[in-house]
CSV table of C-alpha atoms in Angstrom, one decimal:
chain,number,residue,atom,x,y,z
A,1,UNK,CA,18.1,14.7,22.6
A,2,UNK,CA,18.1,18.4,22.7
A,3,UNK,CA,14.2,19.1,21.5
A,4,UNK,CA,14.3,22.8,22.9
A,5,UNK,CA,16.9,23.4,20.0
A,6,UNK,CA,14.7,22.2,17.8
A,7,UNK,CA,11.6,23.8,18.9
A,8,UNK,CA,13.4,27.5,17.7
A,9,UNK,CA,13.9,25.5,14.0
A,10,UNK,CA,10.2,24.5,13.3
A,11,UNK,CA,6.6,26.3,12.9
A,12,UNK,CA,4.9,23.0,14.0
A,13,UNK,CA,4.0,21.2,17.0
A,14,UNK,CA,6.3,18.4,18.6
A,15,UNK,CA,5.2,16.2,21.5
A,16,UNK,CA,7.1,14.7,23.9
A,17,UNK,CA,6.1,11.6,26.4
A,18,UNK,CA,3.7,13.6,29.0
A,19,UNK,CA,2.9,16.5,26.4
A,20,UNK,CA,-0.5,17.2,25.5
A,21,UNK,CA,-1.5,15.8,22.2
A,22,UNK,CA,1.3,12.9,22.7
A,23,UNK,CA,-0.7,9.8,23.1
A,24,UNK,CA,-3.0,10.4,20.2
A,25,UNK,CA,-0.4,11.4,18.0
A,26,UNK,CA,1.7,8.7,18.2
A,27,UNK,CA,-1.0,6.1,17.5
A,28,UNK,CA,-1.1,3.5,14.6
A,29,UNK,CA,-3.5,1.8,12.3
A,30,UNK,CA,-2.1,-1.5,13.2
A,31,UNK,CA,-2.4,-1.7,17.2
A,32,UNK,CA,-0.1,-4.4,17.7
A,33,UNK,CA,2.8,-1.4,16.9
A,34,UNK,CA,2.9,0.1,20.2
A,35,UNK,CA,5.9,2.5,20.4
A,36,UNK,CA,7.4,5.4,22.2
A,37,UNK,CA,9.1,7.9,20.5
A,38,UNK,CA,11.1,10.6,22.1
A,39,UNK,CA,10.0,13.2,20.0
A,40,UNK,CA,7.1,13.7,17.3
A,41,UNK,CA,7.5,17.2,15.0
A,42,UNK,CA,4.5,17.4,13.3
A,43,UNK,CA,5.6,19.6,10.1
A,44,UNK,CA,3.9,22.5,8.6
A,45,UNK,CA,5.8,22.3,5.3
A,46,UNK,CA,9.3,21.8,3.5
A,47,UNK,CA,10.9,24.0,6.2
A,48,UNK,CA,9.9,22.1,9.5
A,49,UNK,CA,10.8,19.0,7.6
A,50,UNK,CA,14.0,20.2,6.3
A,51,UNK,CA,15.1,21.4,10.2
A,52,UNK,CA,13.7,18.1,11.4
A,53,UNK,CA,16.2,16.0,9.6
A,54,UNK,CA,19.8,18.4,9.9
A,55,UNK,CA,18.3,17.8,14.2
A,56,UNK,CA,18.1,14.2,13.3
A,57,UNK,CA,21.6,14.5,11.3
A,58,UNK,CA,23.3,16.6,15.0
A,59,UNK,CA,22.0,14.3,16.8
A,60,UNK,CA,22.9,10.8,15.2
A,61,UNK,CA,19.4,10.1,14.9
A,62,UNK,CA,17.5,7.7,12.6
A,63,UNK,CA,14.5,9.1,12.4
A,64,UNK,CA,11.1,7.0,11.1
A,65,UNK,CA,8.3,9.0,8.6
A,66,UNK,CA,4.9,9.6,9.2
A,67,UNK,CA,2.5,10.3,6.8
A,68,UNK,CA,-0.4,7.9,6.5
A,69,UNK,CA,0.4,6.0,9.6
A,70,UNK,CA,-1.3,2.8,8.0
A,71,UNK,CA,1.7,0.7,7.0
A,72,UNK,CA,1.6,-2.9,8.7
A,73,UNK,CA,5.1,-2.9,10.0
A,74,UNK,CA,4.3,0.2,12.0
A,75,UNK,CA,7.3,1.9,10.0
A,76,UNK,CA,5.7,5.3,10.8
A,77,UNK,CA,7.3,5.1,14.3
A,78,UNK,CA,10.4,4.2,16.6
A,79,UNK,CA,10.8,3.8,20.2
A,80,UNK,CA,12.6,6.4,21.9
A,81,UNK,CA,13.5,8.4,19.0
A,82,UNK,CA,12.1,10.9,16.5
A,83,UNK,CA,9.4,10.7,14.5
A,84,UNK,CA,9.2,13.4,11.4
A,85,UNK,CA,5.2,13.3,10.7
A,86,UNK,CA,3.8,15.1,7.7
A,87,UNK,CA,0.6,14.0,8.2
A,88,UNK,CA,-0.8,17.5,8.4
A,89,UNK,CA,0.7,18.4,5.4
A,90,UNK,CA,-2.5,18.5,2.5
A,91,UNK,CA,-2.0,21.3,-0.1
A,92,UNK,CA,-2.9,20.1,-3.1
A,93,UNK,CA,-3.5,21.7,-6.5
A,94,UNK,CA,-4.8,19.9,-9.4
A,95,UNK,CA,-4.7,21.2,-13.6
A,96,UNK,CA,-7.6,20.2,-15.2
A,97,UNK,CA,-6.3,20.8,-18.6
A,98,UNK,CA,-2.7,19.2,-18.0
A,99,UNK,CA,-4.4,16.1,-15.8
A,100,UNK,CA,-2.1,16.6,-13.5
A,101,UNK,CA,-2.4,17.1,-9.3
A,102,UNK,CA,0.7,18.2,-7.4
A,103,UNK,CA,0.2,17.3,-3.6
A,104,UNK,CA,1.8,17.3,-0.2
A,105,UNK,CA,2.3,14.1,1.4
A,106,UNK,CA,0.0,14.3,4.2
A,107,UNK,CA,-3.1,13.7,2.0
A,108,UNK,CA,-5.2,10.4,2.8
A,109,UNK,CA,-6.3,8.8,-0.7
A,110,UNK,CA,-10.1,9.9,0.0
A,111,UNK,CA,-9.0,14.0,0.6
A,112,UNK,CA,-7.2,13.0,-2.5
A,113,UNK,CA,-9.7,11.9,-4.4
A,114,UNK,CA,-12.2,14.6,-3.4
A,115,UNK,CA,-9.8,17.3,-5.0
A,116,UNK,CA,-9.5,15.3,-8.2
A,117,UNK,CA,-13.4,14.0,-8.7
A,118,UNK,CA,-14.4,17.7,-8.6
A,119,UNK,CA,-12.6,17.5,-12.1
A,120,UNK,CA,-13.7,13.9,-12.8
A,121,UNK,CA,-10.5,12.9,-12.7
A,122,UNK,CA,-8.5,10.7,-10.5
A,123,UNK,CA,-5.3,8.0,-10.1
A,124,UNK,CA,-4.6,4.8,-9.1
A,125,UNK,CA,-4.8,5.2,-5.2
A,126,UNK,CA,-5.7,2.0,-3.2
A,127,UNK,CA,-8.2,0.1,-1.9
A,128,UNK,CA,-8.7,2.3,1.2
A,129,UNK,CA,-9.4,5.8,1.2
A,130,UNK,CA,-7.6,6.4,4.9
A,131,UNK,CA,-4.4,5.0,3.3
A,132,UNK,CA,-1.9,7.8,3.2
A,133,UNK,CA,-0.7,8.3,-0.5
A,134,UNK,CA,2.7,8.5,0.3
A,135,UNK,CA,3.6,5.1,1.4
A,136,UNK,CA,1.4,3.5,-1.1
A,137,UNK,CA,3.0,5.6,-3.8
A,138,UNK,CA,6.3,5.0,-2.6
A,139,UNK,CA,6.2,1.1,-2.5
A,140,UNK,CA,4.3,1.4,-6.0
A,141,UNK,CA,1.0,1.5,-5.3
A,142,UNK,CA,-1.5,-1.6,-5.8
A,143,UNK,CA,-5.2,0.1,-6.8
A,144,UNK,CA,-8.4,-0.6,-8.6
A,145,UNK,CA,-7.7,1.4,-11.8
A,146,UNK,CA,-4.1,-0.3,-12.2
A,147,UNK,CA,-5.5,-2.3,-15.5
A,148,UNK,CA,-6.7,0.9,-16.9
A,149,UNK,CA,-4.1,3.2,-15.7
A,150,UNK,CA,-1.0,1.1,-14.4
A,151,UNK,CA,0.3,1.4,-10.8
A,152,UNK,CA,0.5,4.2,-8.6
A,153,UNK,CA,4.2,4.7,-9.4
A,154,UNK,CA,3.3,4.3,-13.2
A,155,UNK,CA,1.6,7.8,-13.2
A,156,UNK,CA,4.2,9.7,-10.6
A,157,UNK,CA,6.0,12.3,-12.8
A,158,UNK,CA,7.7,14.2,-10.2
A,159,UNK,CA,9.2,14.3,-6.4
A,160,UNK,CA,10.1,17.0,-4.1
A,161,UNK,CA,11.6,16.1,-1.1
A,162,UNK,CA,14.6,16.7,1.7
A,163,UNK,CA,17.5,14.5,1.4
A,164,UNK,CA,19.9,13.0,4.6
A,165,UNK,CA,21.7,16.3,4.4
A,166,UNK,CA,18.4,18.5,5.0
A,167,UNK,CA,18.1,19.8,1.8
A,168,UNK,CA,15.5,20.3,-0.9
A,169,UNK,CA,15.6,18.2,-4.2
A,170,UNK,CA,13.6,17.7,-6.9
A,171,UNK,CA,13.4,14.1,-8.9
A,172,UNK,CA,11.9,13.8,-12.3
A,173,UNK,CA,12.2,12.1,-15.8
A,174,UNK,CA,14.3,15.3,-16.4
A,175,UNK,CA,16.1,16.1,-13.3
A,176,UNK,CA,17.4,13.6,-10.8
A,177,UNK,CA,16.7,10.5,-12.8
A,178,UNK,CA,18.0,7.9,-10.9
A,179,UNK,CA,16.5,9.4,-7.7
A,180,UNK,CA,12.9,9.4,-9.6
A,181,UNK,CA,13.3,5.8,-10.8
A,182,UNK,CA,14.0,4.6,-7.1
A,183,UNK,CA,11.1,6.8,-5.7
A,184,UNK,CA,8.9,4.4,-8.0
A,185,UNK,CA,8.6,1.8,-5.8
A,186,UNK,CA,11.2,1.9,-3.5
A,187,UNK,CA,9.8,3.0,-0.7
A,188,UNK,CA,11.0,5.9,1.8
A,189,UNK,CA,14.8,4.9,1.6
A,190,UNK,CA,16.1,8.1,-0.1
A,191,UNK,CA,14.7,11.2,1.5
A,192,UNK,CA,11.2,12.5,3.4
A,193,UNK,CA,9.2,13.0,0.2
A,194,UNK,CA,7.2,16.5,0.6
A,195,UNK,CA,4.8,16.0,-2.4
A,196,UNK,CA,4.4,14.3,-5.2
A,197,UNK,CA,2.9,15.2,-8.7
A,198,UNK,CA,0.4,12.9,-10.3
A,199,UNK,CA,-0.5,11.9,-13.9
A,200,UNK,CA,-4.8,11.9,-13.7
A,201,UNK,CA,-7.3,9.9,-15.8
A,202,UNK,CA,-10.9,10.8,-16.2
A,203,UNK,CA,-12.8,8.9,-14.0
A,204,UNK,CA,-16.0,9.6,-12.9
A,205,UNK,CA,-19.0,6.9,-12.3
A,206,UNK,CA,-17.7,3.0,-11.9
A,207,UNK,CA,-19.6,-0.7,-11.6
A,208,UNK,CA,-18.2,-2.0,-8.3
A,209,UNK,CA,-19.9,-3.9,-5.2
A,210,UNK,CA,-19.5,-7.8,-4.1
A,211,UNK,CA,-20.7,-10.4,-5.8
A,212,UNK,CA,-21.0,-12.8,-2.2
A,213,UNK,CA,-20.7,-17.2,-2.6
A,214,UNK,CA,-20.5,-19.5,0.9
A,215,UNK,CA,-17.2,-20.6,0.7
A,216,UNK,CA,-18.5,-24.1,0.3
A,217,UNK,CA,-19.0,-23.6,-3.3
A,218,UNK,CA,-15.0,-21.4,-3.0
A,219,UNK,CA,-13.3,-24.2,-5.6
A,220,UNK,CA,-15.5,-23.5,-8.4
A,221,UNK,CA,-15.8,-20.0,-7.9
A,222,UNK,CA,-12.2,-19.6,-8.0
A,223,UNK,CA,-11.6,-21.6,-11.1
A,224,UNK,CA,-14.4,-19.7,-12.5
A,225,UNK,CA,-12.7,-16.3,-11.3
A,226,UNK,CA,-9.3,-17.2,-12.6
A,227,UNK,CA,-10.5,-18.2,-16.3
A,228,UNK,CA,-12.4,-14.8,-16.2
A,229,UNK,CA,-10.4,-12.4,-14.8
A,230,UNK,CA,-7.5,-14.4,-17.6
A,231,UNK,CA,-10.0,-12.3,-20.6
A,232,UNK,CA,-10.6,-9.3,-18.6
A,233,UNK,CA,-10.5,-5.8,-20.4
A,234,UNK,CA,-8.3,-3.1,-18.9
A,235,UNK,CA,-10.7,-1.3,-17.4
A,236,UNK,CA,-11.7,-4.3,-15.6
A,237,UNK,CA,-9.8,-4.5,-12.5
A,238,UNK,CA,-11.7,-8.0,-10.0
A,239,UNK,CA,-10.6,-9.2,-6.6
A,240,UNK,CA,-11.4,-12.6,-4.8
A,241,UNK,CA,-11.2,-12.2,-1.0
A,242,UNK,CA,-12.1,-14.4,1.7
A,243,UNK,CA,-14.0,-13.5,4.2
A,244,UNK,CA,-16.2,-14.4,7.1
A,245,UNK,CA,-20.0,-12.3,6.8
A,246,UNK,CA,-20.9,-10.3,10.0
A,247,UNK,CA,-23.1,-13.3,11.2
A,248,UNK,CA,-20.4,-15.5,11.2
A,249,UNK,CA,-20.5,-17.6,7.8
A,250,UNK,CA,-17.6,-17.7,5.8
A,251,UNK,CA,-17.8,-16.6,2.0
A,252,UNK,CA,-16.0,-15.6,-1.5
A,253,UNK,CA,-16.4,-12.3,-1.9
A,254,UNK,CA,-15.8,-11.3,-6.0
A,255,UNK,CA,-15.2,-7.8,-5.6
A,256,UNK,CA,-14.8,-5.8,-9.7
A,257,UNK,CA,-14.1,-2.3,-10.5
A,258,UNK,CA,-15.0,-1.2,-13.4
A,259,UNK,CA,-13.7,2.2,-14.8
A,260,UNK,CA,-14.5,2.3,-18.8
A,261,UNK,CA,-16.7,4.9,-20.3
A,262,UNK,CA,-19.3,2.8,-21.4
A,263,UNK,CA,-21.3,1.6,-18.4
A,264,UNK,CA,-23.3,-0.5,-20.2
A,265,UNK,CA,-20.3,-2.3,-21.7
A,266,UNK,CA,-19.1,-2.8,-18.2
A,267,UNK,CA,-22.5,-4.2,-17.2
A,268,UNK,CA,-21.7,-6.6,-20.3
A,269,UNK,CA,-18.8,-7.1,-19.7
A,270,UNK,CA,-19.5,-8.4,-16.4
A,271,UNK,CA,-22.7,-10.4,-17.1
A,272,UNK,CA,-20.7,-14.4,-16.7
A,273,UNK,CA,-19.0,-13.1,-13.5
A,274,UNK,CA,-22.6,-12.1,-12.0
A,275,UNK,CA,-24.1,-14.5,-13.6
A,276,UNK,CA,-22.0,-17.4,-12.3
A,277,UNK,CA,-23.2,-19.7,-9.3
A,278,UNK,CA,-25.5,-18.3,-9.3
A,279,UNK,CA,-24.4,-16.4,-5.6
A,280,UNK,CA,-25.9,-15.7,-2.3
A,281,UNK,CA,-25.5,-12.0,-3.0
A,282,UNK,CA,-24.7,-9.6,-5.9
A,283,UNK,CA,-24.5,-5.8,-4.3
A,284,UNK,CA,-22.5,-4.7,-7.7
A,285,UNK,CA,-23.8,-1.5,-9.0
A,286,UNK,CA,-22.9,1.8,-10.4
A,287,UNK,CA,-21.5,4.1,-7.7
A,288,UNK,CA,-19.8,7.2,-7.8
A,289,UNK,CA,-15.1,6.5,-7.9
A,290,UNK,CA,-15.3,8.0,-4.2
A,291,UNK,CA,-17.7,5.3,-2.6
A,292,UNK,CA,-15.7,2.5,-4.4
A,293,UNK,CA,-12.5,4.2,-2.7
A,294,UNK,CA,-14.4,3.8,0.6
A,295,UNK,CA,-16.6,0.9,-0.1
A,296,UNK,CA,-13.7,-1.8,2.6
A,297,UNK,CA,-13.2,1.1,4.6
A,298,UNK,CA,-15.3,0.0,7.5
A,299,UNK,CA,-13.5,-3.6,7.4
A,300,UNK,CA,-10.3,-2.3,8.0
A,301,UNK,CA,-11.0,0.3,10.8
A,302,UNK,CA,-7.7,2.2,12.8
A,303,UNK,CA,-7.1,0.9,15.9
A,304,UNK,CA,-7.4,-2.9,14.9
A,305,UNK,CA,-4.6,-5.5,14.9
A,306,UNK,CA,-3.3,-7.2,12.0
A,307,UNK,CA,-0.7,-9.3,10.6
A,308,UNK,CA,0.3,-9.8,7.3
A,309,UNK,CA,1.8,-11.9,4.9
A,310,UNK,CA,2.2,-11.8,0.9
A,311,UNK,CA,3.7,-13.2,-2.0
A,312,UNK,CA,3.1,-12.6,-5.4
A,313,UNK,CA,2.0,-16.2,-7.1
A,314,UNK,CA,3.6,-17.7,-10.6
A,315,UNK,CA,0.5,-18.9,-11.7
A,316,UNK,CA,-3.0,-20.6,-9.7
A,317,UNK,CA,-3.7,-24.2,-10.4
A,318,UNK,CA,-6.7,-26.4,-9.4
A,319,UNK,CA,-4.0,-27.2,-6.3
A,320,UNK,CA,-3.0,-24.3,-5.4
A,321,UNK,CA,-7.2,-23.0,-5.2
A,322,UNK,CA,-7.7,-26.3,-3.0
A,323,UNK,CA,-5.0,-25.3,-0.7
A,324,UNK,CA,-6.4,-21.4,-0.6
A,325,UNK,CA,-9.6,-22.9,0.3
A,326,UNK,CA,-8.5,-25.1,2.9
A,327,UNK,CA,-6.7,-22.9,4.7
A,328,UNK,CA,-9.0,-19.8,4.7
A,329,UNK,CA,-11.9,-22.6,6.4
A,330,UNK,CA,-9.5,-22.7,9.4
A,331,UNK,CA,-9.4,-18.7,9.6
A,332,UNK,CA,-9.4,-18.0,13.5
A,333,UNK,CA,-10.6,-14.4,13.3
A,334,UNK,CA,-14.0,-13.1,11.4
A,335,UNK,CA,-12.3,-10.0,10.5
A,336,UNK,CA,-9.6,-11.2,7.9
A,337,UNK,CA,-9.2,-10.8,4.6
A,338,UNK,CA,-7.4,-12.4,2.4
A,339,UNK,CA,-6.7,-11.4,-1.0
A,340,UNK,CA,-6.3,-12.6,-4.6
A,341,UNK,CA,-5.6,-9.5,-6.4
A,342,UNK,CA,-5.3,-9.5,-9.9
A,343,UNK,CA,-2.6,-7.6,-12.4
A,344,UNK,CA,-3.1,-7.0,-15.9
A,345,UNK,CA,-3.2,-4.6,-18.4
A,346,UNK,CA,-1.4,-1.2,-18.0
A,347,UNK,CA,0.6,-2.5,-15.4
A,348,UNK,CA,2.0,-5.5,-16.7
A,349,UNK,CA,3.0,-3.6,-19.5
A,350,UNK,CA,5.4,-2.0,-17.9
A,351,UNK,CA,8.9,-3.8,-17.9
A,352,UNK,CA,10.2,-4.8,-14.4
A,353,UNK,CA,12.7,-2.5,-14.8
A,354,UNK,CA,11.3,0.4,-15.9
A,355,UNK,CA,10.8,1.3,-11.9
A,356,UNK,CA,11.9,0.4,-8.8
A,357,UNK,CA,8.8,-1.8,-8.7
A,358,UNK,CA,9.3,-5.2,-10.7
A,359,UNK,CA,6.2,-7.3,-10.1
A,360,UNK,CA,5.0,-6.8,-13.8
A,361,UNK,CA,4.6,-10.2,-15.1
A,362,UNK,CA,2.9,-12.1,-12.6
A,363,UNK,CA,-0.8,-11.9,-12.7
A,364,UNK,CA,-1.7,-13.2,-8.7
A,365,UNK,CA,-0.9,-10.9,-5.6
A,366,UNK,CA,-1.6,-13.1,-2.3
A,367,UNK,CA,-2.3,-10.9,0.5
A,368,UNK,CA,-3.3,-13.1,3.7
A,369,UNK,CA,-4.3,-9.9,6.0
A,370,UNK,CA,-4.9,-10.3,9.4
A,371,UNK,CA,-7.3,-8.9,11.7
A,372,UNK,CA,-8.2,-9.2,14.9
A,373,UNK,CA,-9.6,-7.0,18.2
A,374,UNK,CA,-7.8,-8.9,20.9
A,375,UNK,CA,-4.4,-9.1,22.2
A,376,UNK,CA,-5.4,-12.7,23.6
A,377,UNK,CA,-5.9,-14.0,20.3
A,378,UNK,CA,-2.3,-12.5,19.0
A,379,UNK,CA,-0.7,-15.5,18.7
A,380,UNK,CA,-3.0,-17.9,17.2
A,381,UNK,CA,-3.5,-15.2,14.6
A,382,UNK,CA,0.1,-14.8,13.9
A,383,UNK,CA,0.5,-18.5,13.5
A,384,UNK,CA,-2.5,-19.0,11.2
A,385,UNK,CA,-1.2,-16.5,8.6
A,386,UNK,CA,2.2,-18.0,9.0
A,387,UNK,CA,1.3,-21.3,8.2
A,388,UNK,CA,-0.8,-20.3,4.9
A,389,UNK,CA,2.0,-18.5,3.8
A,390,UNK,CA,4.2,-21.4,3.8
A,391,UNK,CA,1.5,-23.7,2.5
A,392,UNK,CA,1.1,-21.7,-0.7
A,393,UNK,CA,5.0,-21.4,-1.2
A,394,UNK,CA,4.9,-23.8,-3.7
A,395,UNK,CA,3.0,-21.8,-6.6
A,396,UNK,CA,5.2,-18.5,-5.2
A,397,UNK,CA,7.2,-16.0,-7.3
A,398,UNK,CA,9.6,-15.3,-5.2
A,399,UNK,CA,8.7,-11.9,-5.3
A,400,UNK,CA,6.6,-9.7,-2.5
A,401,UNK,CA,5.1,-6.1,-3.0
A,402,UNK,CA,6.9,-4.2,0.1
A,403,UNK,CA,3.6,-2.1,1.6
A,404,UNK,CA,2.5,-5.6,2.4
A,405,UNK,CA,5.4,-7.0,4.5
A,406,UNK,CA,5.2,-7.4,8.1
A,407,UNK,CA,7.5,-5.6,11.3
A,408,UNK,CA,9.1,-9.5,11.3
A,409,UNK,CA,9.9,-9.3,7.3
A,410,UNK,CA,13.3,-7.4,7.4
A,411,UNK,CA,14.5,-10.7,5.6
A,412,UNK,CA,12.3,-10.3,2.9
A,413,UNK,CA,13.3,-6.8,1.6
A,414,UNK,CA,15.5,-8.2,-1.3
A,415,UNK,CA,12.6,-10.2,-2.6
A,416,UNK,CA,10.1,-7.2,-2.8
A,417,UNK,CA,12.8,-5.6,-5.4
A,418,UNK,CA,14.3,-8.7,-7.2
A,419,UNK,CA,16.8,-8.2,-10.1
A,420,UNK,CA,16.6,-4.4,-9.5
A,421,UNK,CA,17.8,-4.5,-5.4
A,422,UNK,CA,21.5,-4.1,-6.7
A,423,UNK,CA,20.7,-0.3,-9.0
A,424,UNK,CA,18.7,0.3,-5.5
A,425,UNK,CA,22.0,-0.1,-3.4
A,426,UNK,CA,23.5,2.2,-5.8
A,427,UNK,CA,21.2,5.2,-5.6
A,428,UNK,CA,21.0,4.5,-2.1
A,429,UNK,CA,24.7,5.1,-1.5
A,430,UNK,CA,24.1,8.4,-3.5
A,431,UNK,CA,21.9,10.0,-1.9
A,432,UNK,CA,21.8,8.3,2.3
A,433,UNK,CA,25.7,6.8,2.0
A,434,UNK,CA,25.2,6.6,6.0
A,435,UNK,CA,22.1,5.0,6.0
A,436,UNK,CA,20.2,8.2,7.8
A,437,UNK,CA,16.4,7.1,6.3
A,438,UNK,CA,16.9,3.4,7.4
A,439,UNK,CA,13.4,2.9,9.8
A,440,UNK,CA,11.6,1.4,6.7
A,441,UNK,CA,11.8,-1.9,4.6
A,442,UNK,CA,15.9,-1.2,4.5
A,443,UNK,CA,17.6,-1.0,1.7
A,444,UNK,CA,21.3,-0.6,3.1
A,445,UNK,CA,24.0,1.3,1.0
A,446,UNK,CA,26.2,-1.7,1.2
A,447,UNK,CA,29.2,-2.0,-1.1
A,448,UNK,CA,28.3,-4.0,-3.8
A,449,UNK,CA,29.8,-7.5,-4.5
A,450,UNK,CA,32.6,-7.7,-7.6
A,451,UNK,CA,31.1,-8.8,-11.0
């Protein structure tokens, strides 16, 4: 790998095993993803990125994409070749009057959101603000406001990015089509995404917090949850995670978001979730959009290891709680999460091929998320979210949302996409015939079979 060549192309920095800076910068979230590339070019702008992939093209490289650097499977990074990070790319302007923010990819969700609350505005972004908006926006984007405001993707109205033959494109409703209904949801395949522009909703002041039970009582607070959450108004987005409390005992943590106007209908709205139990704990109270966005931070720090598994869920029977239950009391690690996340609203309402993203119908997301500090306890871990995968295959959709799969879940890639993995295939072979953008959840520009 000629990176001298290189180094005349770009304005940024690029490390190199030995460099100064190289160690740090070629860190992940997840610390079980421990990798070496060759090369890291850490881009200024459209220019270094756009040099960074015709190198990549000369040299028969494959190179991986780093923005946030918080995706499970470590997809942010290869060994031993390039890495084109964006992660210090953050301009970001934002219209008040149109609702509108056009950003750079390097942005975290929380420098996000500070731009867009000065205007009382905001997006679906997350659970986390250290996510990167990229990747989440790329795989569709799973957030608090999604009942309100539909999924990340669902409020993308343009692309600009650099295509396998290092040049600049531009992907809207209007220009690019195809190319801006595969950016909604699936994922970095097609090109290194520069920036993005976003549809904004006001949002300023929202009821959020956790309403905490002892995960004794889990059964009939999950019945309870499922039943409630089945009436829930749009701007009503609730959670049920388990967890374990810092001292050890393990709970049901109801987690809502509320996002309507009327904070007082949200506090009524509410009242038989709070009320229900009645709980250990209820911390829900009105907070400002940027401490919800920040409020898990702290449980999900960078540096930690984790496993993953997912599956969206058909529906979630009496059974299927009893088996939830039982599994999370044999959780190995106090740090885990894991999550029933619930769609409804503005995101179901989309149909499943409207975007690249087709979980619409389904109103369960499992998310068994692993954490641990150890590299001993790796392999208990690994098995324990393993085996509660497989025990709630029975109630499973067949269907996964692809920022949740795991380094191990190449397999997987054709359920994350269902009926629309074949029109992926197809804009694929358009715009990467040779496959140059394939260190991600893999959609390969195979020929397709006869019909």
């Amino acid at each position: 790998m000629n990176i001298d060549g290189l180094r005349s192309e770009v304005r940024g920095e690029i490390f190199t095993p030995g460099s100064p800076g190289y160690e740090s910068a070629r860190q992940l979230w997840n610390a079980m993803i421990d990798r070496r590339p060759a090369a890291i070019v850490r881009c200024t702008g459209s220019h270094d990125v756009a040099a960074a992939v015709r190198f990549a093209a000369r040299e028969q490289l494959y190179p991986a994409i780093r923005a946030g650097g918080h995706n499970v499977a470590g997809l942010a990074s290869v060994d031993g070749g390039l890495v084109i990070d964006v992660s210090q790319m953050k301009r970001i302007t934002v219209d008040p009057v149109a609702r509108t923010a056009t950003s750079e990819t390097g942005l975290t969700w929380g420098e996000f959101d500070c731009a867009t609350q000065r205007h009382g505005l905001a997006t679906t972004g997350g659970v986390n603000s250290t996510t990167g908006i990229a990747g989440l926006t790329l795989g569709g984007g799973v957030g608090w406001l999604m009942g309100r405001c539909g999924m990340t993707c669902d409020n993308t109205l343009a692309y600009s990015l650099i295509t396998a033959e290092g040049e600049r494109a531009a992907a809207s409703a209007a220009e690019n089509s195809d190319l801006f209904w595969a950016l909604k949801g699936g994922g970095g395949n097609f090109g290194v995404v520069t920036s993005i522009t976003y549809r904004l909703h006001p949002v300023t002041t929202v009821i959020s917090g956790m309403i905490l039970h002892p995960l004794t009582r889990a059964r009939d607070v999950l019945r309870h949850y499922r039943d409630f959450v089945a009436g829930a108004p749009d701007e009503l987005s609730v959670e049920a995670n388990a967890i374990t409390s810092s001292d050890g005992v393990p709970m049901i943590a109801l987690v809502p978001a509320y996002s309507g106007a009327s904070l007082e209908e949200g506090e009524r709205v509410l009242a038989p979730l709070r009320a229900f139990g009645p709980p250990l704990a209820d911390l829900v109270t009105p907070m400002p959009y940027v401490s919800m966005q920040r409020m898990l931070d702290a449980s999900t720090p960078y540096g930690i290891r984790s496993y993953w598994k997912s599956t969206f869920l058909r529906a979630l029977p009496d059974d299927a709680i009893d088996v939830f239950v039982d599994c999370a009391k044999a959780c190995p690690s106090r740090r885990t999460i894991v999550k029933l996340v619930h769609a409804h609203g503005a995101a179901t309402r989309v149909a499943p091929d409207a975007t690249a993203f087709p979980a619409r119908n389904h109103a369960f997301d499992l998310v068994i998320l692993s954490l641990w500090d150890d590299a001993n306890d790796d392999a208990r871990n690994v098995a324990w979210t393993r085996d509660f995968h497989k025990a709630m295959q029975p109630w499973s959709a067949s269907l996964v949302y692809v920022n949740a799969l795991s380094d191990d879940d190449g397999s997987r890639v054709r359920e994350a996409y269902g009926d629309n993995y074949a029109r992926l295939v197809q804009v694929k072979r358009k715009y990467d015939p040779a496959n140059r953008f394939r260190k991600n959840h893999n959609i390969a520009p195979l020929a397709l079979p006869a019909t």
